[in-house]
Amino acid sequence: MKKTVFILAMLLLSGVIFANDAYQSAMKQAIGKLFNSQTIQEYVDVANQFERISTMEKKEWLPLYYASFSYIMISFKEADNTRKDQYLDQAQKYLDQAMSIEPNESELFMLQGFLYPSRINIDPINRGMAYMGKMNAALDKSLELNTDNPRVYYLRATMTANMPEAFGGGAAKSLPLYQKAAEKFELFNPKSEIHPNWGKELVANELQKIQK
């Protein structure tokens, strides 16, 4: 009897390990596609891939995070403002689903802070005041949950760089923020191979441009 129970336990454990390996493999492949995407269609395709993974792994927030990230990236490629908003609506939907799974995840609040400026860019004059406060609140919460999240420092540096000098922005003001982001990236270690790990090269590129 003990031998039978042991065999059943081992079979169940093997099934769990196999399922986890399959999930990790699917995620790695999709993440590779995401960060090599160039066109709107490529981003849509990979977002759909993450959505399919999320339907199989209902307790995992990462597929929804990357699906949301994909649609935010699409908004930078799309020229039509109406369609931009529609893509960002889709990004928000996935992000809300991810937050319902993991409500205290720094990376999700960081992504929310990344989504709001995309809304602002559609109509800066009418949306700036409405979304700036929301963006800062999201980034503050992200840092509260993880003071070493380098992507928060990168986003704040980028917002400062793109803000008019009259309002405290510009390259000179953003330089120390990018330097702080670079320091945080040097110390950062993702929780796993499939956890968010983007931004380091972007910071290096911005620092190079500013310091020329």
GROMACS .gro file of C-alpha atoms in nm:
model
  212
    1MET     CA    1   0.000   0.000   0.000
    2LYS     CA    2   0.281   0.241   0.095
    3LYS     CA    3   0.455   0.163  -0.234
    4THR     CA    4   0.136   0.243  -0.429
    5VAL     CA    5   0.091   0.574  -0.247
    6PHE     CA    6   0.456   0.660  -0.312
    7ILE     CA    7   0.421   0.584  -0.684
    8LEU     CA    8   0.104   0.796  -0.709
    9ALA     CA    9   0.275   1.083  -0.528
   10MET     CA   10   0.571   1.066  -0.765
   11LEU     CA   11   0.342   1.063  -1.068
   12LEU     CA   12   0.158   1.369  -0.941
   13LEU     CA   13   0.484   1.548  -0.870
   14SER     CA   14   0.613   1.464  -1.217
   15GLY     CA   15   0.295   1.609  -1.366
   16VAL     CA   16   0.339   1.933  -1.171
   17ILE     CA   17   0.703   1.964  -1.275
   18PHE     CA   18   0.614   1.896  -1.641
   19ALA     CA   19   0.336   2.156  -1.634
   20ASN     CA   20   0.568   2.415  -1.480
   21ASP     CA   21   0.838   2.341  -1.736
   22ALA     CA   22   0.584   2.383  -2.016
   23TYR     CA   23   0.470   2.716  -1.870
   24GLN     CA   24   0.825   2.844  -1.834
   25SER     CA   25   0.910   2.735  -2.189
   26ALA     CA   26   0.600   2.900  -2.337
   27MET     CA   27   0.670   3.221  -2.148
   28LYS     CA   28   1.036   3.237  -2.252
   29GLN     CA   29   0.942   3.190  -2.616
   30ALA     CA   30   0.672   3.460  -2.600
   31ILE     CA   31   0.897   3.705  -2.413
   32GLY     CA   32   1.164   3.656  -2.679
   33LYS     CA   33   0.906   3.740  -2.947
   34LEU     CA   34   0.781   4.043  -2.755
   35PHE     CA   35   1.118   4.212  -2.732
   36ASN     CA   36   1.190   4.144  -3.098
   37SER     CA   37   0.855   4.278  -3.219
   38GLN     CA   38   0.861   4.578  -3.451
   39THR     CA   39   0.514   4.606  -3.605
   40ILE     CA   40   0.167   4.645  -3.460
   41GLN     CA   41   0.068   4.304  -3.593
   42GLU     CA   42   0.369   4.139  -3.429
   43TYR     CA   43   0.276   4.296  -3.095
   44VAL     CA   44  -0.088   4.189  -3.135
   45ASP     CA   45   0.019   3.833  -3.214
   46VAL     CA   46   0.244   3.806  -2.911
   47ALA     CA   47  -0.021   3.966  -2.686
   48ASN     CA   48  -0.262   3.695  -2.803
   49GLN     CA   49   0.003   3.436  -2.722
   50PHE     CA   50   0.032   3.568  -2.366
   51GLU     CA   51  -0.346   3.570  -2.335
   52ARG     CA   52  -0.359   3.203  -2.435
   53ILE     CA   53  -0.097   3.122  -2.172
   54SER     CA   54  -0.300   3.312  -1.911
   55THR     CA   55  -0.610   3.104  -1.986
   56MET     CA   56  -0.408   2.792  -1.907
   57GLU     CA   57  -0.234   2.944  -1.603
   58LYS     CA   58  -0.514   3.133  -1.432
   59LYS     CA   59  -0.315   3.197  -1.113
   60GLU     CA   60  -0.019   3.357  -1.289
   61TRP     CA   61   0.001   3.735  -1.329
   62LEU     CA   62   0.302   3.745  -1.559
   63PRO     CA   63   0.127   3.647  -1.887
   64LEU     CA   64  -0.125   3.926  -1.830
   65TYR     CA   65   0.154   4.171  -1.744
   66TYR     CA   66   0.325   4.102  -2.075
   67ALA     CA   67  -0.002   4.111  -2.269
   68SER     CA   68  -0.068   4.455  -2.122
   69PHE     CA   69   0.290   4.565  -2.195
   70SER     CA   70   0.245   4.455  -2.557
   71TYR     CA   71  -0.059   4.677  -2.605
   72ILE     CA   72   0.114   4.975  -2.444
   73MET     CA   73   0.395   4.930  -2.695
   74ILE     CA   74   0.139   4.916  -2.977
   75SER     CA   75   0.011   5.259  -2.870
   76PHE     CA   76   0.352   5.406  -2.956
   77LYS     CA   77   0.332   5.257  -3.306
   78GLU     CA   78  -0.026   5.358  -3.383
   79ALA     CA   79  -0.081   5.699  -3.547
   80ASP     CA   80  -0.458   5.723  -3.502
   81ASN     CA   81  -0.552   5.855  -3.157
   82THR     CA   82  -0.885   5.674  -3.143
   83ARG     CA   83  -0.716   5.341  -3.208
   84LYS     CA   84  -0.442   5.432  -2.958
   85ASP     CA   85  -0.704   5.467  -2.687
   86GLN     CA   86  -0.858   5.135  -2.788
   87TYR     CA   87  -0.521   4.962  -2.759
   88LEU     CA   88  -0.465   5.122  -2.421
   89ASP     CA   89  -0.811   5.008  -2.310
   90GLN     CA   90  -0.701   4.655  -2.393
   91ALA     CA   91  -0.375   4.707  -2.202
   92GLN     CA   92  -0.572   4.830  -1.900
   93LYS     CA   93  -0.801   4.527  -1.915
   94TYR     CA   94  -0.509   4.286  -1.894
   95LEU     CA   95  -0.343   4.493  -1.624
   96ASP     CA   96  -0.660   4.496  -1.413
   97GLN     CA   97  -0.680   4.117  -1.445
   98ALA     CA   98  -0.317   4.083  -1.338
   99MET     CA   99  -0.375   4.308  -1.036
  100SER     CA  100  -0.672   4.097  -0.930
  101ILE     CA  101  -0.432   3.801  -0.912
  102GLU     CA  102  -0.141   3.984  -0.748
  103PRO     CA  103  -0.262   4.313  -0.596
  104ASN     CA  104   0.067   4.393  -0.421
  105GLU     CA  105   0.314   4.351  -0.705
  106SER     CA  106   0.551   4.643  -0.765
  107GLU     CA  107   0.590   4.562  -1.136
  108LEU     CA  108   0.217   4.594  -1.196
  109PHE     CA  109   0.199   4.941  -1.043
  110MET     CA  110   0.508   5.033  -1.242
  111LEU     CA  111   0.328   4.919  -1.559
  112GLN     CA  112   0.026   5.126  -1.461
  113GLY     CA  113   0.261   5.422  -1.430
  114PHE     CA  114   0.385   5.342  -1.780
  115LEU     CA  115   0.033   5.323  -1.922
  116TYR     CA  116  -0.085   5.665  -1.800
  117PRO     CA  117   0.173   5.871  -1.996
  118SER     CA  118   0.061   5.686  -2.306
  119ARG     CA  119  -0.289   5.825  -2.242
  120ILE     CA  120  -0.141   6.173  -2.187
  121ASN     CA  121   0.046   6.164  -2.519
  122ILE     CA  122  -0.283   6.136  -2.707
  123ASP     CA  123  -0.401   6.477  -2.580
  124PRO     CA  124  -0.142   6.639  -2.349
  125ILE     CA  125  -0.332   6.965  -2.296
  126ASN     CA  126  -0.658   6.806  -2.185
  127ARG     CA  127  -0.521   6.492  -2.024
  128GLY     CA  128  -0.202   6.609  -1.857
  129MET     CA  129  -0.356   6.724  -1.530
  130ALA     CA  130  -0.591   6.427  -1.507
  131TYR     CA  131  -0.331   6.158  -1.555
  132MET     CA  132  -0.010   6.302  -1.406
  133GLY     CA  133  -0.140   6.261  -1.053
  134LYS     CA  134  -0.253   5.905  -1.125
  135MET     CA  135   0.084   5.823  -1.279
  136ASN     CA  136   0.278   5.955  -0.980
  137ALA     CA  137   0.050   5.770  -0.738
  138ALA     CA  138   0.108   5.443  -0.926
  139LEU     CA  139   0.485   5.491  -0.930
  140ASP     CA  140   0.486   5.586  -0.560
  141LYS     CA  141   0.298   5.264  -0.483
  142SER     CA  142   0.541   5.064  -0.695
  143LEU     CA  143   0.835   5.202  -0.497
  144GLU     CA  144   0.653   5.143  -0.169
  145LEU     CA  145   0.630   4.775  -0.263
  146ASN     CA  146   0.988   4.760  -0.393
  147THR     CA  147   1.219   5.057  -0.339
  148ASP     CA  148   1.476   4.900  -0.573
  149ASN     CA  149   1.255   4.861  -0.879
  150PRO     CA  150   1.479   5.021  -1.147
  151ARG     CA  151   1.201   5.064  -1.399
  152VAL     CA  152   1.029   5.320  -1.174
  153TYR     CA  153   1.343   5.535  -1.173
  154TYR     CA  154   1.368   5.498  -1.550
  155LEU     CA  155   1.007   5.611  -1.603
  156ARG     CA  156   1.049   5.912  -1.375
  157ALA     CA  157   1.369   6.009  -1.555
  158THR     CA  158   1.196   5.980  -1.893
  159MET     CA  159   0.899   6.189  -1.782
  160THR     CA  160   1.137   6.457  -1.654
  161ALA     CA  161   1.338   6.452  -1.977
  162ASN     CA  162   1.024   6.510  -2.183
  163MET     CA  163   0.880   6.779  -1.956
  164PRO     CA  164   0.935   7.146  -2.055
  165GLU     CA  165   1.221   7.316  -1.871
  166ALA     CA  166   0.978   7.578  -1.744
  167PHE     CA  167   0.808   7.304  -1.545
  168GLY     CA  168   1.128   7.156  -1.406
  169GLY     CA  169   1.205   6.919  -1.690
  170GLY     CA  170   1.467   6.881  -1.958
  171ALA     CA  171   1.785   6.684  -2.014
  172ALA     CA  172   1.986   6.843  -1.731
  173LYS     CA  173   1.716   6.772  -1.473
  174SER     CA  174   1.673   6.414  -1.595
  175LEU     CA  175   2.045   6.327  -1.586
  176PRO     CA  176   2.068   6.247  -1.212
  177LEU     CA  177   1.747   6.047  -1.238
  178TYR     CA  178   1.885   5.838  -1.523
  179GLN     CA  179   2.206   5.791  -1.325
  180LYS     CA  180   2.003   5.669  -1.028
  181ALA     CA  181   1.814   5.432  -1.257
  182ALA     CA  182   2.144   5.297  -1.393
  183GLU     CA  183   2.263   5.232  -1.036
  184LYS     CA  184   1.944   5.044  -0.957
  185PHE     CA  185   1.974   4.833  -1.271
  186GLU     CA  186   2.329   4.732  -1.176
  187LEU     CA  187   2.198   4.589  -0.849
  188PHE     CA  188   1.876   4.443  -0.987
  189ASN     CA  189   1.819   4.068  -1.013
  190PRO     CA  190   1.485   3.945  -1.152
  191LYS     CA  191   1.301   3.684  -0.949
  192SER     CA  192   1.320   3.440  -1.239
  193GLU     CA  193   1.403   3.424  -1.609
  194ILE     CA  194   1.047   3.523  -1.698
  195HIS     CA  195   1.006   3.813  -1.455
  196PRO     CA  196   1.035   4.171  -1.589
  197ASN     CA  197   1.395   4.257  -1.671
  198TRP     CA  198   1.368   4.530  -1.934
  199GLY     CA  199   1.493   4.888  -1.929
  200LYS     CA  200   1.868   4.870  -1.863
  201GLU     CA  201   1.966   4.930  -2.226
  202LEU     CA  202   1.713   5.212  -2.256
  203VAL     CA  203   1.870   5.391  -1.960
  204ALA     CA  204   2.220   5.344  -2.104
  205ASN     CA  205   2.107   5.490  -2.438
  206GLU     CA  206   1.949   5.793  -2.272
  207LEU     CA  207   2.258   5.858  -2.061
  208GLN     CA  208   2.475   5.839  -2.372
  209LYS     CA  209   2.259   6.095  -2.552
  210ILE     CA  210   2.249   6.336  -2.256
  211GLN     CA  211   2.621   6.317  -2.182
  212LYS     CA  212   2.734   6.383  -2.542
   0.00000   0.00000   0.00000
